[in-house]
């Protein structure tokens, strides 16, 4: 088998979209599975649509997702440069060759000329297809027009008869009637090549063996295959990935929430989660397993298992999956990921992290099972880092207004004050012994204690909270709660 060389070729007109990230991942998997090369190429010829920081954000997002390219920006490679804007002379050279061989031609039609043709075909209920009239211009007419400085584009000649066939590695045989094709523009009036032409030149020059891309490019493929043939290039193999649709089966857009990798990153998703989730949008290893790493996916990846039908994007499933990764991933890793959010919320200072790291890690460990996003960790853990100044209203009504609650809290406070140590097992035993001694239900002391020391009615295990906060803080907060009840409820 020839060396597998695949590419991901984004246009830097915005941040990396989840659809683009999924395409990049599938290329990455295919390359690694087949001991091949994964190439990153930036298609930046459309200068009007470029966004200033887009390239850096695309590179940053891909690195964050764990995709390292074998050739491309920042690292170079044998078949560079890897920015289309730096390859213009190569395109022009190949365009000149097509002109010399009579496979392409100058088109001097104005916008008005094109609109007139379009209107005529519209009247006849025909899809628009350029008539090809400029392909019949004589050499003298062409030279005269060029000498006069007339604006022009260059078009490639497409066959009028027959059909173009390809074997898509996902969809099987695809046949297109050549009568539907147009003598498409390969160079615009500003001297810049069009997408369909430039990517053919680049894929050939970069020795791309397989073009794995989104379904939306399927309509471009026949044009590109014919362009390969016109240039006497070997045609690569093609595979078109299914679309990603919103839950209502419409095109995924901003109104459905975050759509770029950067947004998901800012919203508190882990890269492992997004990679795992995007992998399942159109591919399945079989069975009911849903959580697996990049390495496991590479081992099992096959284009034969990619679905032909559209994949449905489900933010609830993604958030559930992130919660699973938060709970099951290495604690050190999750702690380090959570720290920037804790700093941003003012719960810790950056210069305190090293000194308080073990404490922070204990807090993250007990709250991570209760959240689904990294961004939720600060709110879920705030009472571990700052004093509480209010209690949940529903908790006050249900727990603090109960008869005899202050006496029970006093007993609990004293039991904790006299605890021989403050590890989880010891404080739990102290409370269980007190419950037996008082002859009460566990909830009669556990619930008001939780509210007293955290200000909340739900959260991690009470004994984890007590052990982490420590004896002094717990006693102070229980005293404060007793005073609050005496002043605001019993008076």
CSV table of C-alpha atoms in Angstrom, one decimal:
chain,number,residue,atom,x,y,z
A,1,UNK,CA,0.0,0.0,0.0
A,2,UNK,CA,1.3,3.5,-0.9
A,3,UNK,CA,2.1,5.8,2.0
A,4,UNK,CA,-1.1,7.2,3.5
A,5,UNK,CA,-1.0,11.0,3.5
A,6,UNK,CA,-4.1,12.9,4.5
A,7,UNK,CA,-4.7,16.6,5.2
A,8,UNK,CA,-6.9,19.0,7.1
A,9,UNK,CA,-7.1,22.3,5.2
A,10,UNK,CA,-9.2,24.9,7.1
A,11,UNK,CA,-9.8,28.5,5.9
A,12,UNK,CA,-8.9,31.0,8.5
A,13,UNK,CA,-12.2,32.9,8.3
A,14,UNK,CA,-13.2,32.1,11.9
A,15,UNK,CA,-12.4,29.9,14.8
A,16,UNK,CA,-12.2,26.1,14.5
A,17,UNK,CA,-15.8,24.9,14.1
A,18,UNK,CA,-16.8,21.5,15.7
A,19,UNK,CA,-17.6,20.2,12.1
A,20,UNK,CA,-14.0,21.1,11.1
A,21,UNK,CA,-12.6,19.6,14.3
A,22,UNK,CA,-14.5,16.3,13.6
A,23,UNK,CA,-13.1,16.3,10.0
A,24,UNK,CA,-9.5,16.9,11.4
A,25,UNK,CA,-9.9,14.1,13.9
A,26,UNK,CA,-11.1,11.5,11.4
A,27,UNK,CA,-8.1,12.4,9.1
A,28,UNK,CA,-5.8,12.2,12.2
A,29,UNK,CA,-7.2,8.8,13.1
A,30,UNK,CA,-6.9,7.4,9.6
A,31,UNK,CA,-3.3,8.6,9.3
A,32,UNK,CA,-2.3,7.1,12.6
A,33,UNK,CA,-4.1,3.9,12.1
A,34,UNK,CA,-2.3,3.4,8.7
A,35,UNK,CA,1.1,4.6,9.9
A,36,UNK,CA,0.8,7.6,7.6
A,37,UNK,CA,1.2,11.3,7.7
A,38,UNK,CA,-1.3,14.0,8.9
A,39,UNK,CA,-0.8,17.3,7.1
A,40,UNK,CA,-2.2,20.7,8.1
A,41,UNK,CA,-2.6,23.2,5.3
A,42,UNK,CA,-4.1,26.7,5.7
A,43,UNK,CA,-6.2,27.8,2.8
A,44,UNK,CA,-5.9,31.5,3.1
A,45,UNK,CA,-6.3,32.8,-0.4
A,46,UNK,CA,-9.7,34.5,0.2
A,47,UNK,CA,-8.1,37.6,1.8
A,48,UNK,CA,-11.5,39.4,2.2
A,49,UNK,CA,-12.8,36.8,4.6
A,50,UNK,CA,-9.7,36.3,6.7
A,51,UNK,CA,-9.9,37.0,10.4
A,52,UNK,CA,-6.7,38.3,12.0
A,53,UNK,CA,-6.4,35.8,14.9
A,54,UNK,CA,-8.0,32.9,13.2
A,55,UNK,CA,-4.9,31.0,12.2
A,56,UNK,CA,-3.4,31.1,15.7
A,57,UNK,CA,-6.8,30.1,17.2
A,58,UNK,CA,-7.1,27.1,14.8
A,59,UNK,CA,-3.6,25.9,15.6
A,60,UNK,CA,-4.2,26.4,19.4
A,61,UNK,CA,-7.5,24.5,19.2
A,62,UNK,CA,-6.0,21.6,17.4
A,63,UNK,CA,-3.2,21.4,19.9
A,64,UNK,CA,-5.7,21.6,22.7
A,65,UNK,CA,-7.6,18.7,21.2
A,66,UNK,CA,-4.4,16.6,21.1
A,67,UNK,CA,-3.9,16.6,17.3
A,68,UNK,CA,-0.2,17.0,16.3
A,69,UNK,CA,0.4,17.4,12.6
A,70,UNK,CA,3.4,15.8,10.9
A,71,UNK,CA,3.8,18.6,8.4
A,72,UNK,CA,2.4,22.1,8.3
A,73,UNK,CA,2.6,25.5,9.9
A,74,UNK,CA,5.2,25.9,12.7
A,75,UNK,CA,7.0,22.7,11.8
A,76,UNK,CA,7.3,22.8,8.0
A,77,UNK,CA,7.9,19.7,5.9
A,78,UNK,CA,9.1,18.4,2.6
A,79,UNK,CA,6.1,19.6,0.5
A,80,UNK,CA,5.6,23.2,1.8
A,81,UNK,CA,4.9,26.0,2.0
A,82,UNK,CA,1.7,25.1,3.9
A,83,UNK,CA,-0.1,28.4,3.4
A,84,UNK,CA,-1.9,28.7,0.1
A,85,UNK,CA,-1.1,32.4,0.0
A,86,UNK,CA,2.6,31.4,-0.4
A,87,UNK,CA,1.9,29.0,-3.3
A,88,UNK,CA,0.4,31.5,-5.8
A,89,UNK,CA,3.2,31.1,-8.4
A,90,UNK,CA,2.6,27.3,-8.4
A,91,UNK,CA,-1.1,27.8,-9.2
A,92,UNK,CA,-0.3,30.3,-12.0
A,93,UNK,CA,2.3,28.0,-13.5
A,94,UNK,CA,-0.3,25.2,-13.8
A,95,UNK,CA,-2.9,27.6,-15.1
A,96,UNK,CA,-0.5,28.7,-17.8
A,97,UNK,CA,0.1,25.0,-18.7
A,98,UNK,CA,-3.7,24.4,-19.0
A,99,UNK,CA,-4.0,27.5,-21.2
A,100,UNK,CA,-1.1,26.4,-23.4
A,101,UNK,CA,-2.7,22.9,-23.7
A,102,UNK,CA,-6.1,24.3,-24.7
A,103,UNK,CA,-7.7,22.9,-21.5
A,104,UNK,CA,-8.5,26.3,-20.0
A,105,UNK,CA,-9.4,29.7,-21.5
A,106,UNK,CA,-9.8,33.4,-20.8
A,107,UNK,CA,-13.3,34.5,-20.1
A,108,UNK,CA,-14.0,38.2,-20.6
A,109,UNK,CA,-17.7,38.1,-19.8
A,110,UNK,CA,-18.9,40.9,-17.5
A,111,UNK,CA,-21.3,40.4,-14.6
A,112,UNK,CA,-24.1,41.8,-16.9
A,113,UNK,CA,-23.3,39.1,-19.5
A,114,UNK,CA,-23.4,36.4,-16.9
A,115,UNK,CA,-26.7,37.7,-15.4
A,116,UNK,CA,-28.2,37.8,-18.9
A,117,UNK,CA,-27.3,34.1,-19.4
A,118,UNK,CA,-28.6,33.2,-16.0
A,119,UNK,CA,-31.9,35.0,-16.6
A,120,UNK,CA,-32.3,33.2,-19.9
A,121,UNK,CA,-31.7,29.8,-18.4
A,122,UNK,CA,-34.0,30.7,-15.5
A,123,UNK,CA,-36.8,31.4,-17.9
A,124,UNK,CA,-36.3,28.0,-19.4
A,125,UNK,CA,-36.3,26.5,-15.9
A,126,UNK,CA,-32.7,25.3,-16.3
A,127,UNK,CA,-30.0,25.3,-13.6
A,128,UNK,CA,-27.3,27.9,-14.4
A,129,UNK,CA,-24.4,26.7,-16.4
A,130,UNK,CA,-22.0,29.0,-18.2
A,131,UNK,CA,-22.4,28.7,-21.9
A,132,UNK,CA,-18.7,28.5,-22.7
A,133,UNK,CA,-18.9,31.2,-25.3
A,134,UNK,CA,-15.5,32.6,-24.4
A,135,UNK,CA,-14.0,29.2,-25.1
A,136,UNK,CA,-14.5,30.0,-28.8
A,137,UNK,CA,-12.6,33.2,-28.9
A,138,UNK,CA,-9.8,33.4,-31.5
A,139,UNK,CA,-6.2,34.0,-30.5
A,140,UNK,CA,-6.4,37.5,-32.0
A,141,UNK,CA,-9.6,38.3,-30.0
A,142,UNK,CA,-7.9,37.2,-26.8
A,143,UNK,CA,-4.8,39.2,-27.4
A,144,UNK,CA,-6.9,42.3,-28.3
A,145,UNK,CA,-8.9,42.0,-25.1
A,146,UNK,CA,-5.8,41.6,-23.0
A,147,UNK,CA,-4.1,44.5,-24.7
A,148,UNK,CA,-7.2,46.6,-24.1
A,149,UNK,CA,-6.9,45.8,-20.4
A,150,UNK,CA,-10.3,44.0,-20.2
A,151,UNK,CA,-11.0,42.2,-16.9
A,152,UNK,CA,-11.0,38.5,-17.2
A,153,UNK,CA,-11.2,35.2,-15.3
A,154,UNK,CA,-9.8,31.9,-16.4
A,155,UNK,CA,-12.1,28.9,-16.8
A,156,UNK,CA,-11.3,25.2,-17.2
A,157,UNK,CA,-13.0,23.2,-19.9
A,158,UNK,CA,-15.4,20.6,-18.5
A,159,UNK,CA,-16.7,17.7,-20.6
A,160,UNK,CA,-20.2,18.2,-22.0
A,161,UNK,CA,-21.1,14.5,-22.4
A,162,UNK,CA,-20.8,11.4,-20.4
A,163,UNK,CA,-20.5,11.1,-16.6
A,164,UNK,CA,-17.9,11.2,-13.9
A,165,UNK,CA,-17.7,8.3,-11.5
A,166,UNK,CA,-15.9,7.8,-8.2
A,167,UNK,CA,-15.8,5.2,-5.5
A,168,UNK,CA,-16.4,7.1,-2.2
A,169,UNK,CA,-14.9,5.1,0.7
A,170,UNK,CA,-17.9,5.9,2.8
A,171,UNK,CA,-20.8,6.2,0.3
A,172,UNK,CA,-19.8,3.8,-2.3
A,173,UNK,CA,-20.2,4.5,-6.0
A,174,UNK,CA,-21.2,8.1,-6.9
A,175,UNK,CA,-21.9,9.0,-10.5
A,176,UNK,CA,-22.5,12.6,-11.8
A,177,UNK,CA,-23.8,13.5,-15.2
A,178,UNK,CA,-21.2,15.8,-16.8
A,179,UNK,CA,-24.0,17.8,-18.3
A,180,UNK,CA,-24.6,19.2,-14.8
A,181,UNK,CA,-21.1,20.6,-14.6
A,182,UNK,CA,-19.9,24.1,-15.4
A,183,UNK,CA,-16.7,25.4,-17.0
A,184,UNK,CA,-15.8,26.6,-13.5
A,185,UNK,CA,-13.5,29.5,-12.8
A,186,UNK,CA,-10.0,28.4,-11.8
A,187,UNK,CA,-8.5,31.9,-11.5
A,188,UNK,CA,-10.5,35.0,-10.4
A,189,UNK,CA,-10.1,38.5,-11.9
A,190,UNK,CA,-7.7,39.4,-9.1
A,191,UNK,CA,-5.3,36.7,-10.1
A,192,UNK,CA,-6.1,34.4,-7.1
A,193,UNK,CA,-7.0,30.8,-7.8
A,194,UNK,CA,-10.4,29.4,-6.7
A,195,UNK,CA,-10.8,26.8,-4.0
A,196,UNK,CA,-11.6,23.9,-6.4
A,197,UNK,CA,-8.4,24.5,-8.4
A,198,UNK,CA,-6.0,25.4,-5.6
A,199,UNK,CA,-6.8,22.4,-3.5
A,200,UNK,CA,-6.3,20.0,-6.5
A,201,UNK,CA,-2.8,21.5,-7.1
A,202,UNK,CA,-1.9,21.4,-3.4
A,203,UNK,CA,-3.2,17.8,-2.8
A,204,UNK,CA,-1.2,16.6,-5.8
A,205,UNK,CA,2.0,18.6,-4.8
A,206,UNK,CA,1.7,17.4,-1.2
A,207,UNK,CA,1.2,13.7,-2.3
A,208,UNK,CA,-2.2,13.4,-0.6
A,209,UNK,CA,-3.4,9.9,-1.0
A,210,UNK,CA,-6.8,10.2,0.6
A,211,UNK,CA,-9.1,13.2,0.8
A,212,UNK,CA,-11.4,12.8,3.8
A,213,UNK,CA,-13.7,15.8,4.2
A,214,UNK,CA,-17.2,16.9,4.9
A,215,UNK,CA,-20.3,15.9,2.9
A,216,UNK,CA,-20.8,19.5,1.8
A,217,UNK,CA,-17.8,19.1,-0.5
A,218,UNK,CA,-19.3,16.2,-2.3
A,219,UNK,CA,-20.6,18.4,-5.1
A,220,UNK,CA,-17.1,19.7,-5.7
A,221,UNK,CA,-15.6,16.3,-6.1
A,222,UNK,CA,-16.5,15.6,-9.8
A,223,UNK,CA,-15.1,19.0,-10.8
A,224,UNK,CA,-11.9,18.2,-8.9
A,225,UNK,CA,-11.6,14.7,-10.4
A,226,UNK,CA,-11.9,16.2,-13.9
A,227,UNK,CA,-9.3,18.8,-13.0
A,228,UNK,CA,-6.9,16.1,-11.8
A,229,UNK,CA,-7.3,14.4,-15.2
A,230,UNK,CA,-6.9,17.7,-17.1
A,231,UNK,CA,-3.6,18.2,-15.3
A,232,UNK,CA,-2.6,14.6,-15.8
A,233,UNK,CA,-2.4,14.0,-12.0
A,234,UNK,CA,-3.2,10.8,-10.2
A,235,UNK,CA,-6.6,11.0,-8.6
A,236,UNK,CA,-6.6,10.4,-4.8
A,237,UNK,CA,-9.2,8.4,-3.0
A,238,UNK,CA,-12.2,10.3,-1.6
A,239,UNK,CA,-14.3,9.9,1.6
A,240,UNK,CA,-17.1,12.3,2.5
A,241,UNK,CA,-18.2,12.5,6.2
A,242,UNK,CA,-21.8,12.9,7.2
A,243,UNK,CA,-23.2,16.2,8.2
A,244,UNK,CA,-23.6,17.3,11.8
A,245,UNK,CA,-27.1,18.6,12.3
A,246,UNK,CA,-28.8,20.4,15.2
A,247,UNK,CA,-31.3,18.5,17.3
A,248,UNK,CA,-34.1,19.9,15.1
A,249,UNK,CA,-32.2,18.5,12.1
A,250,UNK,CA,-31.4,22.0,10.8
A,251,UNK,CA,-27.9,23.2,10.0
A,252,UNK,CA,-25.8,23.6,13.2
A,253,UNK,CA,-25.5,27.3,14.0
A,254,UNK,CA,-24.9,29.8,16.9
A,255,UNK,CA,-28.5,29.7,17.9
A,256,UNK,CA,-27.9,26.1,19.1
A,257,UNK,CA,-25.2,27.2,21.5
A,258,UNK,CA,-21.4,26.9,21.2
A,259,UNK,CA,-20.1,25.8,17.8
A,260,UNK,CA,-16.4,26.5,17.9
A,261,UNK,CA,-13.8,24.5,19.8
A,262,UNK,CA,-12.6,27.7,21.6
A,263,UNK,CA,-16.1,28.3,22.9
A,264,UNK,CA,-16.3,24.8,24.3
A,265,UNK,CA,-13.0,25.3,25.9
A,266,UNK,CA,-14.1,28.5,27.5
A,267,UNK,CA,-17.3,26.9,28.7
A,268,UNK,CA,-15.4,24.4,30.8
A,269,UNK,CA,-15.3,21.3,28.6
A,270,UNK,CA,-12.3,19.0,28.7
A,271,UNK,CA,-10.5,18.3,25.4
A,272,UNK,CA,-10.9,14.5,26.0
A,273,UNK,CA,-14.6,15.0,26.2
A,274,UNK,CA,-14.9,17.0,23.0
A,275,UNK,CA,-12.7,14.6,21.1
A,276,UNK,CA,-14.7,11.6,22.4
A,277,UNK,CA,-18.0,13.2,21.6
A,278,UNK,CA,-17.0,14.4,18.1
A,279,UNK,CA,-15.7,11.0,17.3
A,280,UNK,CA,-19.1,9.5,18.0
A,281,UNK,CA,-20.8,12.0,15.6
A,282,UNK,CA,-20.7,9.7,12.6
A,283,UNK,CA,-18.6,6.8,13.8
A,284,UNK,CA,-19.0,3.9,16.2
A,285,UNK,CA,-16.7,1.1,17.2
A,286,UNK,CA,-19.8,-1.1,17.8
A,287,UNK,CA,-21.3,-2.1,21.1
A,288,UNK,CA,-22.5,0.2,23.8
A,289,UNK,CA,-19.2,1.6,24.9
A,290,UNK,CA,-19.1,5.4,24.8
A,291,UNK,CA,-16.0,6.6,26.6
A,292,UNK,CA,-12.6,6.0,24.9
A,293,UNK,CA,-9.4,7.8,24.4
A,294,UNK,CA,-7.7,9.0,21.2
A,295,UNK,CA,-5.3,6.0,21.4
A,296,UNK,CA,-8.2,3.5,21.7
A,297,UNK,CA,-10.0,5.2,18.8
A,298,UNK,CA,-6.9,5.0,16.5
A,299,UNK,CA,-6.6,1.3,17.3
A,300,UNK,CA,-10.2,0.6,16.3
A,301,UNK,CA,-10.8,3.3,13.6
A,302,UNK,CA,-12.1,2.4,10.2
A,303,UNK,CA,-13.8,4.4,7.5
A,304,UNK,CA,-16.0,1.4,6.9
A,305,UNK,CA,-17.6,2.2,10.3
A,306,UNK,CA,-18.5,5.8,9.4
A,307,UNK,CA,-22.2,6.4,9.0
A,308,UNK,CA,-23.7,7.7,5.7
A,309,UNK,CA,-26.5,9.5,7.5
A,310,UNK,CA,-26.3,12.8,9.3
A,311,UNK,CA,-25.2,12.9,12.9
A,312,UNK,CA,-27.3,14.8,15.5
A,313,UNK,CA,-25.5,17.2,17.8
A,314,UNK,CA,-26.8,16.8,21.4
A,315,UNK,CA,-25.4,19.3,24.0
A,316,UNK,CA,-27.0,17.3,26.9
A,317,UNK,CA,-25.1,14.2,25.9
A,318,UNK,CA,-21.9,16.2,25.6
A,319,UNK,CA,-22.3,17.7,29.1
A,320,UNK,CA,-23.1,14.3,30.5
A,321,UNK,CA,-19.9,12.9,29.0
A,322,UNK,CA,-17.9,15.8,30.4
A,323,UNK,CA,-19.2,15.0,33.8
A,324,UNK,CA,-18.0,11.5,33.4
A,325,UNK,CA,-14.5,12.6,32.4
A,326,UNK,CA,-14.4,15.1,35.3
A,327,UNK,CA,-15.2,12.3,37.7
A,328,UNK,CA,-13.0,9.5,36.2
A,329,UNK,CA,-9.9,11.4,35.1
A,330,UNK,CA,-6.7,11.7,37.1
A,331,UNK,CA,-7.2,14.1,40.0
A,332,UNK,CA,-4.0,16.0,39.5
A,333,UNK,CA,-5.0,16.7,35.9
A,334,UNK,CA,-8.5,17.9,36.8
A,335,UNK,CA,-7.2,20.0,39.7
A,336,UNK,CA,-4.8,21.8,37.4
A,337,UNK,CA,-7.6,22.3,34.9
A,338,UNK,CA,-9.9,23.7,37.6
A,339,UNK,CA,-7.4,26.1,39.2
A,340,UNK,CA,-7.6,28.9,36.5
A,341,UNK,CA,-11.4,29.0,37.0
A,342,UNK,CA,-11.0,29.3,40.8
A,343,UNK,CA,-8.5,32.1,40.3
A,344,UNK,CA,-10.8,33.9,37.9
A,345,UNK,CA,-13.7,33.7,40.4
A,346,UNK,CA,-11.5,35.2,43.1
A,347,UNK,CA,-11.6,32.2,45.3
A,348,UNK,CA,-7.9,31.7,45.3
A,349,UNK,CA,-4.9,33.9,44.4
A,350,UNK,CA,-2.4,32.7,41.8
A,351,UNK,CA,0.5,33.2,44.3
A,352,UNK,CA,-1.3,31.0,46.9
A,353,UNK,CA,-1.8,27.9,44.6
A,354,UNK,CA,1.5,26.2,45.5
A,355,UNK,CA,1.0,26.6,49.2
A,356,UNK,CA,-2.6,25.6,49.2
A,357,UNK,CA,-2.4,23.0,46.4
A,358,UNK,CA,-3.2,19.9,48.6
A,359,UNK,CA,-6.3,21.7,50.0
A,360,UNK,CA,-7.4,22.7,46.6
A,361,UNK,CA,-7.0,19.2,45.3
A,362,UNK,CA,-9.1,17.8,48.1
A,363,UNK,CA,-11.9,20.3,47.4
A,364,UNK,CA,-11.8,19.6,43.6
A,365,UNK,CA,-12.0,15.8,44.4
A,366,UNK,CA,-15.2,16.1,46.4
A,367,UNK,CA,-17.1,18.5,44.2
A,368,UNK,CA,-16.1,17.2,40.7
A,369,UNK,CA,-18.8,14.4,41.0
A,370,UNK,CA,-21.4,17.0,41.4
A,371,UNK,CA,-20.6,19.2,38.3
A,372,UNK,CA,-20.5,18.7,34.6
A,373,UNK,CA,-18.3,21.6,33.6
A,374,UNK,CA,-15.0,23.0,34.9
A,375,UNK,CA,-16.8,26.4,35.0
A,376,UNK,CA,-19.2,25.0,37.6
A,377,UNK,CA,-16.5,24.1,40.0
A,378,UNK,CA,-16.0,27.6,41.5
A,379,UNK,CA,-19.7,27.9,42.4
A,380,UNK,CA,-19.9,24.4,43.7
A,381,UNK,CA,-16.9,24.9,46.0
A,382,UNK,CA,-17.0,28.6,47.0
A,383,UNK,CA,-17.8,27.8,50.7
A,384,UNK,CA,-14.5,25.9,51.0
A,385,UNK,CA,-12.6,29.1,50.2
A,386,UNK,CA,-14.6,31.9,51.7
A,387,UNK,CA,-17.0,32.4,54.7
A,388,UNK,CA,-20.7,31.9,54.1
A,389,UNK,CA,-22.9,35.0,54.6
A,390,UNK,CA,-26.3,33.5,53.8
A,391,UNK,CA,-28.2,30.2,53.9
A,392,UNK,CA,-30.4,28.7,51.3
A,393,UNK,CA,-34.0,29.9,51.9
A,394,UNK,CA,-35.6,26.5,51.4
A,395,UNK,CA,-33.0,25.0,53.8
A,396,UNK,CA,-33.8,27.6,56.5
A,397,UNK,CA,-37.5,26.9,56.3
A,398,UNK,CA,-37.0,23.1,56.4
A,399,UNK,CA,-34.0,22.7,58.7
A,400,UNK,CA,-33.4,25.7,60.9
A,401,UNK,CA,-37.0,26.2,61.9
A,402,UNK,CA,-37.3,22.7,63.2
A,403,UNK,CA,-37.9,22.5,66.9
A,404,UNK,CA,-34.8,21.7,69.0
A,405,UNK,CA,-32.4,22.3,66.1
A,406,UNK,CA,-30.1,24.7,68.0
A,407,UNK,CA,-29.6,22.1,70.8
A,408,UNK,CA,-28.8,19.4,68.2
A,409,UNK,CA,-26.3,21.8,66.5
A,410,UNK,CA,-24.7,22.6,69.9
A,411,UNK,CA,-24.2,18.9,70.5
A,412,UNK,CA,-22.8,18.4,67.1
A,413,UNK,CA,-20.4,21.3,67.5
A,414,UNK,CA,-19.1,20.0,70.8
A,415,UNK,CA,-18.7,16.5,69.4
A,416,UNK,CA,-16.6,17.9,66.5
A,417,UNK,CA,-14.6,20.2,68.9
A,418,UNK,CA,-13.7,17.1,70.9
A,419,UNK,CA,-13.0,14.8,68.0
A,420,UNK,CA,-9.6,13.1,68.4
A,421,UNK,CA,-8.7,13.7,64.7
A,422,UNK,CA,-10.4,15.2,61.7
A,423,UNK,CA,-10.1,12.6,59.0
A,424,UNK,CA,-13.3,11.6,57.3
A,425,UNK,CA,-13.7,8.2,59.1
A,426,UNK,CA,-13.2,9.8,62.5
A,427,UNK,CA,-15.7,12.7,62.1
A,428,UNK,CA,-18.2,10.3,60.6
A,429,UNK,CA,-17.8,8.0,63.6
A,430,UNK,CA,-18.2,10.9,66.0
A,431,UNK,CA,-21.4,11.9,64.4
A,432,UNK,CA,-22.8,8.4,64.2
A,433,UNK,CA,-22.0,7.8,67.9
A,434,UNK,CA,-23.8,11.1,68.7
A,435,UNK,CA,-26.9,10.1,66.7
A,436,UNK,CA,-27.1,6.8,68.6
A,437,UNK,CA,-26.5,8.6,71.9
A,438,UNK,CA,-29.3,11.2,71.2
A,439,UNK,CA,-31.6,8.6,69.8
A,440,UNK,CA,-32.4,10.7,66.7
A,441,UNK,CA,-32.6,10.1,63.0
A,442,UNK,CA,-29.3,10.8,61.1
A,443,UNK,CA,-31.0,13.4,59.0
A,444,UNK,CA,-32.0,15.4,62.1
A,445,UNK,CA,-28.4,16.4,62.6
A,446,UNK,CA,-26.7,15.8,59.3
A,447,UNK,CA,-29.0,18.2,57.3
A,448,UNK,CA,-28.8,21.2,59.6
A,449,UNK,CA,-25.1,20.7,60.0
A,450,UNK,CA,-24.6,20.7,56.2
A,451,UNK,CA,-26.6,24.0,56.0
A,452,UNK,CA,-24.7,25.5,58.9
A,453,UNK,CA,-21.2,24.9,57.5
A,454,UNK,CA,-21.9,25.2,53.7
A,455,UNK,CA,-25.0,27.4,53.5
A,456,UNK,CA,-26.5,24.7,51.2
A,457,UNK,CA,-28.8,21.8,51.3
A,458,UNK,CA,-27.0,19.6,48.8
A,459,UNK,CA,-23.4,18.9,48.0
A,460,UNK,CA,-20.7,16.4,48.6
A,461,UNK,CA,-20.7,14.0,51.6
A,462,UNK,CA,-21.1,16.0,54.8
A,463,UNK,CA,-18.2,14.2,56.4
A,464,UNK,CA,-15.9,15.1,53.4
A,465,UNK,CA,-16.9,18.7,53.8
A,466,UNK,CA,-16.3,18.7,57.6
A,467,UNK,CA,-12.9,17.0,57.2
A,468,UNK,CA,-11.7,19.4,54.5
A,469,UNK,CA,-12.9,22.6,56.3
A,470,UNK,CA,-11.3,21.6,59.5
A,471,UNK,CA,-12.2,21.8,63.1
A,472,UNK,CA,-11.8,25.5,63.7
A,473,UNK,CA,-13.9,26.6,60.6
A,474,UNK,CA,-16.6,24.0,61.3
A,475,UNK,CA,-17.0,25.1,65.0
A,476,UNK,CA,-17.1,28.8,64.0
A,477,UNK,CA,-19.7,28.2,61.3
A,478,UNK,CA,-21.9,26.1,63.6
A,479,UNK,CA,-21.7,28.8,66.2
A,480,UNK,CA,-22.6,31.4,63.6
A,481,UNK,CA,-25.6,29.3,62.5
A,482,UNK,CA,-26.8,28.9,66.0
A,483,UNK,CA,-26.7,32.7,66.6
A,484,UNK,CA,-28.5,33.2,63.3
A,485,UNK,CA,-31.3,30.8,64.3
A,486,UNK,CA,-31.6,32.4,67.8
A,487,UNK,CA,-31.7,35.9,66.4
A,488,UNK,CA,-33.8,35.5,63.2
A,489,UNK,CA,-36.0,32.5,63.9
A,490,UNK,CA,-36.5,32.0,67.6
A,491,UNK,CA,-36.9,35.6,68.6
